[in-house]
mmCIF file of C-alpha atoms in Angstrom:
data_model
loop_
_atom_site.group_PDB
_atom_site.id
_atom_site.type_symbol
_atom_site.label_atom_id
_atom_site.label_comp_id
_atom_site.label_asym_id
_atom_site.label_seq_id
_atom_site.Cartn_x
_atom_site.Cartn_y
_atom_site.Cartn_z
ATOM 1 C CA UNK A 1 0.008 0.048 0.083
ATOM 2 C CA UNK A 2 1.337 3.363 -0.800
ATOM 3 C CA UNK A 3 1.968 5.483 2.311
ATOM 4 C CA UNK A 4 -0.445 8.265 3.252
ATOM 5 C CA UNK A 5 -1.114 10.971 5.812
ATOM 6 C CA UNK A 6 -4.157 10.472 8.010
ATOM 7 C CA UNK A 7 -5.894 13.570 9.415
ATOM 8 C CA UNK A 8 -8.850 13.305 11.757
ATOM 9 C CA UNK A 9 -10.908 16.332 12.029
ATOM 10 C CA UNK A 10 -13.508 16.773 14.858
ATOM 11 C CA UNK A 11 -16.257 18.459 12.781
ATOM 12 C CA UNK A 12 -17.886 18.867 9.431
ATOM 13 C CA UNK A 13 -16.497 22.220 8.938
ATOM 14 C CA UNK A 14 -12.842 21.022 9.962
ATOM 15 C CA UNK A 15 -13.208 18.111 7.336
ATOM 16 C CA UNK A 16 -14.343 20.360 4.562
ATOM 17 C CA UNK A 17 -11.321 22.767 5.240
ATOM 18 C CA UNK A 18 -8.959 19.852 5.058
ATOM 19 C CA UNK A 19 -10.442 18.630 1.949
ATOM 20 C CA UNK A 20 -10.306 22.010 0.366
ATOM 21 C CA UNK A 21 -6.810 22.713 1.479
ATOM 22 C CA UNK A 22 -5.334 19.272 0.419
ATOM 23 C CA UNK A 23 -6.532 18.739 -3.244
ATOM 24 C CA UNK A 24 -6.824 15.110 -4.186
ATOM 25 C CA UNK A 25 -7.450 14.016 -0.586
ATOM 26 C CA UNK A 26 -9.483 11.019 0.091
ATOM 27 C CA UNK A 27 -12.334 10.660 2.518
ATOM 28 C CA UNK A 28 -12.331 7.769 4.842
ATOM 29 C CA UNK A 29 -15.424 6.669 6.663
ATOM 30 C CA UNK A 30 -15.594 2.839 7.111
ATOM 31 C CA UNK A 31 -12.740 2.161 4.809
ATOM 32 C CA UNK A 32 -14.285 -0.976 3.351
ATOM 33 C CA UNK A 33 -13.818 0.277 -0.086
ATOM 34 C CA UNK A 34 -11.177 2.978 -0.063
ATOM 35 C CA UNK A 35 -8.532 1.058 1.604
ATOM 36 C CA UNK A 36 -8.972 -1.792 -0.762
ATOM 37 C CA UNK A 37 -8.334 0.649 -3.612
ATOM 38 C CA UNK A 38 -5.235 1.874 -1.896
ATOM 39 C CA UNK A 39 -3.890 -1.669 -1.285
ATOM 40 C CA UNK A 40 -4.595 -2.634 -4.816
ATOM 41 C CA UNK A 41 -3.040 0.658 -6.191
ATOM 42 C CA UNK A 42 -5.903 1.402 -8.379
ATOM 43 C CA UNK A 43 -4.726 4.348 -10.395
ATOM 44 C CA UNK A 44 -4.455 5.860 -13.717
ATOM 45 C CA UNK A 45 -3.593 9.162 -15.642
ATOM 46 C CA UNK A 46 -6.812 10.748 -14.111
ATOM 47 C CA UNK A 47 -6.964 8.686 -11.033
ATOM 48 C CA UNK A 48 -4.016 9.324 -8.631
ATOM 49 C CA UNK A 49 -3.822 7.553 -5.392
ATOM 50 C CA UNK A 50 -4.514 10.013 -2.569
ATOM 51 C CA UNK A 51 -1.636 10.852 -0.416
ATOM 52 C CA UNK A 52 -3.880 12.223 2.317
ATOM 53 C CA UNK A 53 -7.057 10.575 3.883
ATOM 54 C CA UNK A 54 -9.409 12.599 5.791
ATOM 55 C CA UNK A 55 -10.633 10.188 8.663
ATOM 56 C CA UNK A 56 -14.415 11.210 9.447
ATOM 57 C CA UNK A 57 -14.707 8.674 12.461
ATOM 58 C CA UNK A 58 -14.235 11.448 15.037
ATOM 59 C CA UNK A 59 -17.086 13.511 13.676
ATOM 60 C CA UNK A 60 -20.170 12.742 15.863
ATOM 61 C CA UNK A 61 -22.418 14.990 13.808
ATOM 62 C CA UNK A 62 -22.352 12.472 10.924
ATOM 63 C CA UNK A 63 -23.750 9.718 13.090
ATOM 64 C CA UNK A 64 -27.311 8.510 13.772
ATOM 65 C CA UNK A 65 -30.904 8.358 12.577
ATOM 66 C CA UNK A 66 -33.179 11.295 13.773
ATOM 67 C CA UNK A 67 -36.346 13.067 12.631
ATOM 68 C CA UNK A 68 -36.123 16.508 11.233
ATOM 69 C CA UNK A 69 -39.411 17.942 10.605
ATOM 70 C CA UNK A 70 -41.388 15.643 8.240
ATOM 71 C CA UNK A 71 -38.021 13.890 7.159
ATOM 72 C CA UNK A 72 -35.909 11.148 8.528
ATOM 73 C CA UNK A 73 -32.114 12.037 8.554
ATOM 74 C CA UNK A 74 -29.681 9.366 8.180
ATOM 75 C CA UNK A 75 -26.289 10.381 9.101
ATOM 76 C CA UNK A 76 -23.392 9.560 6.583
ATOM 77 C CA UNK A 77 -21.483 7.496 9.164
ATOM 78 C CA UNK A 78 -24.427 5.647 10.278
ATOM 79 C CA UNK A 79 -23.276 1.970 9.684
ATOM 80 C CA UNK A 80 -25.127 -0.445 7.354
ATOM 81 C CA UNK A 81 -25.863 -2.704 10.456
ATOM 82 C CA UNK A 82 -27.670 0.257 12.306
ATOM 83 C CA UNK A 83 -29.651 1.024 9.172
ATOM 84 C CA UNK A 84 -30.803 -2.799 8.930
ATOM 85 C CA UNK A 85 -31.613 -2.972 12.467
ATOM 86 C CA UNK A 86 -33.392 0.428 13.036
ATOM 87 C CA UNK A 87 -37.150 -0.254 13.943
ATOM 88 C CA UNK A 88 -38.393 2.895 12.266
ATOM 89 C CA UNK A 89 -36.766 1.940 9.026
ATOM 90 C CA UNK A 90 -37.851 -1.749 9.242
ATOM 91 C CA UNK A 91 -41.495 -0.645 9.677
ATOM 92 C CA UNK A 92 -41.762 2.478 7.637
ATOM 93 C CA UNK A 93 -38.909 2.127 4.915
ATOM 94 C CA UNK A 94 -38.865 -1.560 4.860
ATOM 95 C CA UNK A 95 -36.984 -1.651 1.454
ATOM 96 C CA UNK A 96 -34.137 0.498 2.910
ATOM 97 C CA UNK A 97 -33.661 -1.800 5.839
ATOM 98 C CA UNK A 98 -33.732 -4.914 3.771
ATOM 99 C CA UNK A 99 -31.200 -3.523 1.315
ATOM 100 C CA UNK A 100 -28.770 -2.667 4.138
ATOM 101 C CA UNK A 101 -29.158 -6.324 5.552
ATOM 102 C CA UNK A 102 -28.111 -7.653 2.195
ATOM 103 C CA UNK A 103 -24.942 -5.757 1.778
ATOM 104 C CA UNK A 104 -21.714 -7.770 2.285
ATOM 105 C CA UNK A 105 -21.251 -9.724 5.443
ATOM 106 C CA UNK A 106 -22.015 -8.930 9.047
ATOM 107 C CA UNK A 107 -18.388 -7.733 9.531
ATOM 108 C CA UNK A 108 -18.545 -5.446 6.515
ATOM 109 C CA UNK A 109 -21.985 -4.121 7.684
ATOM 110 C CA UNK A 110 -20.560 -3.289 11.019
ATOM 111 C CA UNK A 111 -17.830 -1.335 9.365
ATOM 112 C CA UNK A 112 -19.356 -0.027 6.193
ATOM 113 C CA UNK A 113 -21.167 3.390 6.316
ATOM 114 C CA UNK A 114 -24.065 4.888 4.423
ATOM 115 C CA UNK A 115 -21.916 7.550 2.881
ATOM 116 C CA UNK A 116 -19.316 5.320 1.993
ATOM 117 C CA UNK A 117 -21.654 2.841 0.362
ATOM 118 C CA UNK A 118 -23.199 5.475 -1.929
ATOM 119 C CA UNK A 119 -19.902 6.641 -2.927
ATOM 120 C CA UNK A 120 -18.035 3.387 -3.535
ATOM 121 C CA UNK A 121 -16.289 2.848 -6.856
ATOM 122 C CA UNK A 122 -17.437 0.175 -9.486
ATOM 123 C CA UNK A 123 -16.690 -3.567 -9.260
ATOM 124 C CA UNK A 124 -15.442 -3.776 -12.954
ATOM 125 C CA UNK A 125 -12.398 -5.985 -12.908
ATOM 126 C CA UNK A 126 -10.840 -3.775 -15.509
ATOM 127 C CA UNK A 127 -11.270 -0.767 -13.288
ATOM 128 C CA UNK A 128 -9.848 -2.694 -10.284
ATOM 129 C CA UNK A 129 -6.860 -4.139 -11.980
ATOM 130 C CA UNK A 130 -3.770 -1.976 -11.874
ATOM 131 C CA UNK A 131 -2.729 -3.195 -15.519
ATOM 132 C CA UNK A 132 -5.681 -1.987 -17.326
ATOM 133 C CA UNK A 133 -5.930 1.784 -17.887
ATOM 134 C CA UNK A 134 -9.670 2.258 -18.699
ATOM 135 C CA UNK A 135 -11.962 5.129 -19.204
ATOM 136 C CA UNK A 136 -12.519 5.726 -15.576
ATOM 137 C CA UNK A 137 -8.700 6.052 -14.959
ATOM 138 C CA UNK A 138 -8.288 8.498 -17.895
ATOM 139 C CA UNK A 139 -7.710 5.750 -20.594
ATOM 140 C CA UNK A 140 -9.433 5.792 -24.022
ATOM 141 C CA UNK A 141 -11.528 2.611 -24.051
ATOM 142 C CA UNK A 142 -13.939 0.633 -21.896
ATOM 143 C CA UNK A 143 -12.259 -2.842 -21.938
ATOM 144 C CA UNK A 144 -15.576 -4.690 -20.707
ATOM 145 C CA UNK A 145 -17.455 -3.687 -23.874
ATOM 146 C CA UNK A 146 -15.648 -6.419 -25.703
ATOM 147 C CA UNK A 147 -14.126 -8.237 -22.791
ATOM 148 C CA UNK A 148 -15.438 -9.836 -19.559
ATOM 149 C CA UNK A 149 -18.753 -8.374 -18.791
ATOM 150 C CA UNK A 150 -21.129 -11.134 -17.608
ATOM 151 C CA UNK A 151 -21.372 -9.925 -13.955
ATOM 152 C CA UNK A 152 -20.981 -6.267 -13.107
ATOM 153 C CA UNK A 153 -22.040 -4.544 -16.350
ATOM 154 C CA UNK A 154 -24.806 -2.664 -17.640
ATOM 155 C CA UNK A 155 -27.891 -3.770 -19.690
ATOM 156 C CA UNK A 156 -29.518 -0.380 -19.557
ATOM 157 C CA UNK A 157 -27.889 2.830 -20.684
ATOM 158 C CA UNK A 158 -24.435 1.453 -20.952
ATOM 159 C CA UNK A 159 -21.659 3.463 -22.598
ATOM 160 C CA UNK A 160 -19.165 4.850 -23.053
ATOM 161 C CA UNK A 161 -18.384 3.103 -19.881
ATOM 162 C CA UNK A 162 -20.433 -0.064 -19.177
ATOM 163 C CA UNK A 163 -19.879 -0.396 -15.513
ATOM 164 C CA UNK A 164 -22.968 -0.647 -13.004
ATOM 165 C CA UNK A 165 -23.099 1.109 -9.757
ATOM 166 C CA UNK A 166 -22.630 -1.494 -7.055
ATOM 167 C CA UNK A 167 -24.730 0.050 -4.367
ATOM 168 C CA UNK A 168 -27.748 -1.995 -2.883
ATOM 169 C CA UNK A 169 -29.099 0.871 -0.847
ATOM 170 C CA UNK A 170 -29.260 3.494 -3.743
ATOM 171 C CA UNK A 171 -32.296 1.926 -5.514
ATOM 172 C CA UNK A 172 -33.973 1.461 -2.140
ATOM 173 C CA UNK A 173 -33.440 5.136 -1.193
ATOM 174 C CA UNK A 174 -34.439 6.386 -4.427
ATOM 175 C CA UNK A 175 -37.720 4.419 -4.369
ATOM 176 C CA UNK A 176 -38.489 6.749 -1.426
ATOM 177 C CA UNK A 177 -37.405 9.941 -3.186
ATOM 178 C CA UNK A 178 -34.570 10.358 -0.921
ATOM 179 C CA UNK A 179 -32.222 13.540 -0.867
ATOM 180 C CA UNK A 180 -28.598 13.804 -0.346
ATOM 181 C CA UNK A 181 -27.241 16.499 1.815
ATOM 182 C CA UNK A 182 -23.629 17.675 0.935
ATOM 183 C CA UNK A 183 -21.283 19.934 2.830
ATOM 184 C CA UNK A 184 -18.347 21.801 0.868
ATOM 185 C CA UNK A 185 -16.571 25.170 0.892
ATOM 186 C CA UNK A 186 -19.683 27.183 -0.119
ATOM 187 C CA UNK A 187 -21.824 25.595 2.619
ATOM 188 C CA UNK A 188 -24.416 23.039 2.551
ATOM 189 C CA UNK A 189 -26.694 21.935 -0.364
ATOM 190 C CA UNK A 190 -29.099 19.210 -1.050
ATOM 191 C CA UNK A 191 -30.081 17.451 -4.201
ATOM 192 C CA UNK A 192 -32.364 14.471 -5.095
ATOM 193 C CA UNK A 193 -30.541 11.156 -4.883
ATOM 194 C CA UNK A 194 -31.375 10.429 -8.471
ATOM 195 C CA UNK A 195 -29.255 13.508 -9.496
ATOM 196 C CA UNK A 196 -26.519 12.593 -7.080
ATOM 197 C CA UNK A 197 -25.242 9.845 -9.279
ATOM 198 C CA UNK A 198 -23.372 10.635 -12.579
ATOM 199 C CA UNK A 199 -23.654 8.780 -15.893
ATOM 200 C CA UNK A 200 -20.619 8.038 -17.772
ATOM 201 C CA UNK A 201 -21.925 10.100 -20.557
ATOM 202 C CA UNK A 202 -21.808 13.092 -18.086
ATOM 203 C CA UNK A 203 -18.286 12.250 -16.599
ATOM 204 C CA UNK A 204 -16.638 8.978 -17.238
ATOM 205 C CA UNK A 205 -14.303 9.649 -14.213
ATOM 206 C CA UNK A 206 -16.832 10.051 -11.459
ATOM 207 C CA UNK A 207 -19.934 8.302 -10.193
ATOM 208 C CA UNK A 208 -21.315 10.902 -7.931
ATOM 209 C CA UNK A 209 -21.923 14.562 -8.064
ATOM 210 C CA UNK A 210 -19.420 15.771 -5.498
ATOM 211 C CA UNK A 211 -17.346 18.855 -6.360
ATOM 212 C CA UNK A 212 -13.826 19.123 -4.814
ATOM 213 C CA UNK A 213 -13.795 19.601 -1.107
ATOM 214 C CA UNK A 214 -17.235 18.298 -0.721
ATOM 215 C CA UNK A 215 -18.536 15.328 1.338
ATOM 216 C CA UNK A 216 -21.824 13.632 1.999
ATOM 217 C CA UNK A 217 -23.247 14.397 5.400
ATOM 218 C CA UNK A 218 -26.567 12.945 5.450
ATOM 219 C CA UNK A 219 -29.479 11.166 3.422
ATOM 220 C CA UNK A 220 -32.835 12.593 4.103
ATOM 221 C CA UNK A 221 -36.064 10.499 3.610
ATOM 222 C CA UNK A 222 -39.559 12.079 3.439
ATOM 223 C CA UNK A 223 -42.178 10.522 5.436
ATOM 224 C CA UNK A 224 -43.938 8.009 2.947
ATOM 225 C CA UNK A 225 -47.625 8.532 2.492
ATOM 226 C CA UNK A 226 -50.042 6.268 4.329
ATOM 227 C CA UNK A 227 -50.619 2.975 2.705
ATOM 228 C CA UNK A 228 -46.992 2.826 1.444
ATOM 229 C CA UNK A 229 -45.511 -0.862 1.372
ATOM 230 C CA UNK A 230 -42.061 -1.644 -0.079
ATOM 231 C CA UNK A 231 -39.566 -4.519 -0.553
ATOM 232 C CA UNK A 232 -35.943 -5.029 -1.829
ATOM 233 C CA UNK A 233 -34.566 -8.234 -3.418
ATOM 234 C CA UNK A 234 -31.154 -9.089 -5.194
ATOM 235 C CA UNK A 235 -29.677 -11.709 -7.125
ATOM 236 C CA UNK A 236 -25.881 -12.571 -6.820
ATOM 237 C CA UNK A 237 -23.460 -15.195 -7.871
ATOM 238 C CA UNK A 238 -23.442 -17.070 -4.658
ATOM 239 C CA UNK A 239 -24.986 -16.738 -1.184
ATOM 240 C CA UNK A 240 -22.533 -14.455 0.975
ATOM 241 C CA UNK A 241 -21.037 -11.132 0.614
ATOM 242 C CA UNK A 242 -21.496 -10.768 -3.165
ATOM 243 C CA UNK A 243 -22.417 -7.744 -5.079
ATOM 244 C CA UNK A 244 -25.662 -7.625 -7.088
ATOM 245 C CA UNK A 245 -25.912 -9.051 -10.315
ATOM 246 C CA UNK A 246 -29.239 -7.272 -10.371
ATOM 247 C CA UNK A 247 -31.435 -5.820 -7.625
ATOM 248 C CA UNK A 248 -34.977 -4.159 -7.190
ATOM 249 C CA UNK A 249 -36.532 -1.853 -4.785
ATOM 250 C CA UNK A 250 -40.086 -1.065 -4.874
ATOM 251 C CA UNK A 251 -42.402 1.280 -3.028
ATOM 252 C CA UNK A 252 -46.061 1.193 -3.605
ATOM 253 C CA UNK A 253 -48.745 3.383 -2.104
ATOM 254 C CA UNK A 254 -52.236 1.950 -2.097
ATOM 255 C CA UNK A 255 -55.460 3.832 -1.642
ATOM 256 C CA UNK A 256 -58.550 1.739 -1.242
ATOM 257 C CA UNK A 257 -56.929 -1.200 -2.902
ATOM 258 C CA UNK A 258 -55.644 0.895 -5.841
ATOM 259 C CA UNK A 259 -52.116 1.772 -6.629
ATOM 260 C CA UNK A 260 -51.901 5.605 -6.226
ATOM 261 C CA UNK A 261 -48.066 5.711 -6.578
ATOM 262 C CA UNK A 262 -45.302 3.264 -7.623
ATOM 263 C CA UNK A 263 -41.723 3.314 -7.558
ATOM 264 C CA UNK A 264 -39.712 0.538 -9.239
ATOM 265 C CA UNK A 265 -35.759 1.193 -9.147
ATOM 266 C CA UNK A 266 -33.277 -1.438 -10.510
ATOM 267 C CA UNK A 267 -29.800 -1.825 -9.376
ATOM 268 C CA UNK A 268 -26.790 -3.741 -10.648
ATOM 269 C CA UNK A 269 -27.975 -3.265 -14.311
ATOM 270 C CA UNK A 270 -27.153 0.310 -15.199
ATOM 271 C CA UNK A 271 -24.419 2.949 -14.443
ATOM 272 C CA UNK A 272 -26.906 4.703 -11.987
ATOM 273 C CA UNK A 273 -29.881 3.401 -10.233
ATOM 274 C CA UNK A 274 -32.245 2.738 -13.140
ATOM 275 C CA UNK A 275 -35.971 3.922 -12.672
ATOM 276 C CA UNK A 276 -38.350 1.474 -14.467
ATOM 277 C CA UNK A 277 -40.941 4.058 -15.503
ATOM 278 C CA UNK A 278 -42.632 1.553 -17.794
ATOM 279 C CA UNK A 279 -43.356 -0.855 -14.720
ATOM 280 C CA UNK A 280 -44.544 2.144 -12.846
ATOM 281 C CA UNK A 281 -47.029 3.169 -15.439
ATOM 282 C CA UNK A 282 -48.614 -0.326 -15.609
ATOM 283 C CA UNK A 283 -48.977 -0.483 -11.712
ATOM 284 C CA UNK A 284 -50.484 3.053 -11.283
ATOM 285 C CA UNK A 285 -54.223 3.552 -11.358
ATOM 286 C CA UNK A 286 -55.099 -0.217 -10.951
ATOM 287 C CA UNK A 287 -55.597 -2.757 -8.384
ATOM 288 C CA UNK A 288 -52.482 -4.969 -8.511
ATOM 289 C CA UNK A 289 -53.114 -8.631 -8.997
ATOM 290 C CA UNK A 290 -50.884 -11.331 -10.284
ATOM 291 C CA UNK A 291 -51.399 -10.508 -14.025
ATOM 292 C CA UNK A 292 -50.727 -6.776 -13.315
ATOM 293 C CA UNK A 293 -47.537 -7.661 -11.613
ATOM 294 C CA UNK A 294 -46.479 -9.887 -14.537
ATOM 295 C CA UNK A 295 -47.071 -7.007 -17.076
ATOM 296 C CA UNK A 296 -45.070 -4.671 -14.836
ATOM 297 C CA UNK A 297 -42.132 -7.012 -14.761
ATOM 298 C CA UNK A 298 -42.219 -7.288 -18.433
ATOM 299 C CA UNK A 299 -42.314 -3.495 -18.727
ATOM 300 C CA UNK A 300 -39.463 -2.961 -16.411
ATOM 301 C CA UNK A 301 -36.988 -4.665 -18.820
ATOM 302 C CA UNK A 302 -38.479 -3.471 -22.059
ATOM 303 C CA UNK A 303 -35.509 -1.066 -22.719
ATOM 304 C CA UNK A 304 -32.743 -3.389 -21.872
ATOM 305 C CA UNK A 305 -29.798 -3.318 -24.340
ATOM 306 C CA UNK A 306 -27.464 -6.269 -23.015
ATOM 307 C CA UNK A 307 -23.843 -6.700 -24.172
ATOM 308 C CA UNK A 308 -22.746 -9.915 -25.693
ATOM 309 C CA UNK A 309 -22.552 -12.089 -22.658
ATOM 310 C CA UNK A 310 -25.120 -10.526 -20.136
ATOM 311 C CA UNK A 311 -28.454 -10.915 -21.638
ATOM 312 C CA UNK A 312 -29.360 -13.401 -18.980
ATOM 313 C CA UNK A 313 -29.971 -10.349 -16.675
ATOM 314 C CA UNK A 314 -33.057 -9.401 -18.535
ATOM 315 C CA UNK A 315 -34.919 -12.505 -17.346
ATOM 316 C CA UNK A 316 -33.002 -12.370 -14.044
ATOM 317 C CA UNK A 317 -34.225 -8.683 -13.627
ATOM 318 C CA UNK A 318 -37.806 -9.528 -14.714
ATOM 319 C CA UNK A 319 -38.084 -12.347 -12.051
ATOM 320 C CA UNK A 320 -36.715 -10.039 -9.440
ATOM 321 C CA UNK A 321 -39.192 -7.230 -10.112
ATOM 322 C CA UNK A 322 -42.108 -9.813 -9.999
ATOM 323 C CA UNK A 323 -40.614 -11.159 -6.623
ATOM 324 C CA UNK A 324 -40.204 -7.643 -5.146
ATOM 325 C CA UNK A 325 -43.682 -6.566 -6.113
ATOM 326 C CA UNK A 326 -45.302 -9.690 -4.878
ATOM 327 C CA UNK A 327 -43.499 -9.433 -1.383
ATOM 328 C CA UNK A 328 -44.352 -5.726 -1.000
ATOM 329 C CA UNK A 329 -48.071 -6.237 -1.913
ATOM 330 C CA UNK A 330 -48.635 -9.758 -0.633
ATOM 331 C CA UNK A 331 -49.396 -11.230 -3.983
ATOM 332 C CA UNK A 332 -48.215 -14.761 -3.923
ATOM 333 C CA UNK A 333 -46.136 -15.761 -6.948
ATOM 334 C CA UNK A 334 -48.064 -18.219 -9.176
ATOM 335 C CA UNK A 335 -46.813 -19.208 -12.690
ATOM 336 C CA UNK A 336 -47.678 -15.931 -14.261
ATOM 337 C CA UNK A 337 -44.688 -13.494 -14.335
ATOM 338 C CA UNK A 338 -41.825 -15.667 -13.091
ATOM 339 C CA UNK A 339 -39.111 -15.540 -15.475
ATOM 340 C CA UNK A 340 -36.686 -18.346 -14.209
ATOM 341 C CA UNK A 341 -35.607 -20.085 -11.148
ATOM 342 C CA UNK A 342 -34.213 -16.808 -9.468
ATOM 343 C CA UNK A 343 -34.706 -16.971 -5.642
ATOM 344 C CA UNK A 344 -32.092 -14.496 -4.701
ATOM 345 C CA UNK A 345 -28.874 -16.457 -5.758
ATOM 346 C CA UNK A 346 -27.802 -17.939 -8.965
#
C-alpha cells in the first residue's frame, strides 16, 4: 500500500477545510472500499492515489438516525448494520432496511457506512486491475465492452463506460425519493439522490456529483404517504458477501386497494440506479393482482440493451421485479410472471 497521511477532524467544517486545503485527498469513513483501492493501487492518468486521507470517524455529527420535521435524517457515518436494525426503517421504509441487511457480510456491515456505500467505486475487474487503464482512470476505452462483462456491467444505458453502480441501498433510497445533503466550501446543499449519481456520458471519471472539497453528510427520507409498502431483493453469484448481479427496490402506495403511486428502481444493471418508468405506469391507477405484476415485470425490462454475454440479466431482472412487487403487496407468486428459477442467488 502506498504511504499516506491520516488526518482526523472533529467537525464537518474542519473536514471540509482539510479537503479544500489538500486537493486530491480521500475521504475515509468505514474504509471497506477505499482501503482496498489503496492496497491494490488502483490508479491511472486521471486517478491518482490519494496521499492524504481525511478520517471522519471522530465527527459525531455525521452519525445517527433522527427526525427533522417531516423527514428522517440518516447520518452519513451511520453503519449499514444500524440501518438494517433500525425499528423505524424496518416498519416505514422496509426496502431500505432490507437493502442494508443484504450488503456484504456482518463484519462489512458493522464497518461500512451509508455515505461510503453510496460513494463506492465500481466492481468492474478492468477498473480494479492495476494493469488496465480504462476510461474511468483516464484511458481511451472501456475494456469490458468487448471483454469480460458477464457480472457487473450494464444492460440499460451502458456506454461509453459499461460499469454498473454497485450500491444496494441506492435503489431502495431512491424508491422513497431520498435527498442527499452535502457539505463543501460554499456551505451545505441538497440534491435528489437521482441526481447525485453521474452517468458516464456526463463524466466517465466520477460516479457521484461531489465537487472538490465536498462530502456527504446525510441522506434525508420524506415520510411516506399512508398505505405505502415496499420491498428489496437481489440476485448474486452465490450466497454470501457478493455484489448484486441485479437488484430491485419497490415502493407502492395503495389507496382503497388501488395503486396511487409506484416506484420501481433497478440496481446492478445500469451505471446509475435505473428507474423502470414503464413498470410504474402499468401499476399506477389499477388494483394490483398477479397478472398486473407480471405485466409490470415485463415492462421493467423493455428497454434493456445487453452486451454480448450478459443478456441473462433481462430474465433475471424480470423475475426479481415480480418477486419484489409480490413481497411488498402480498401477492403470492403463481406461474404468471416468473421468469426463471431465481430466488435471490444464482
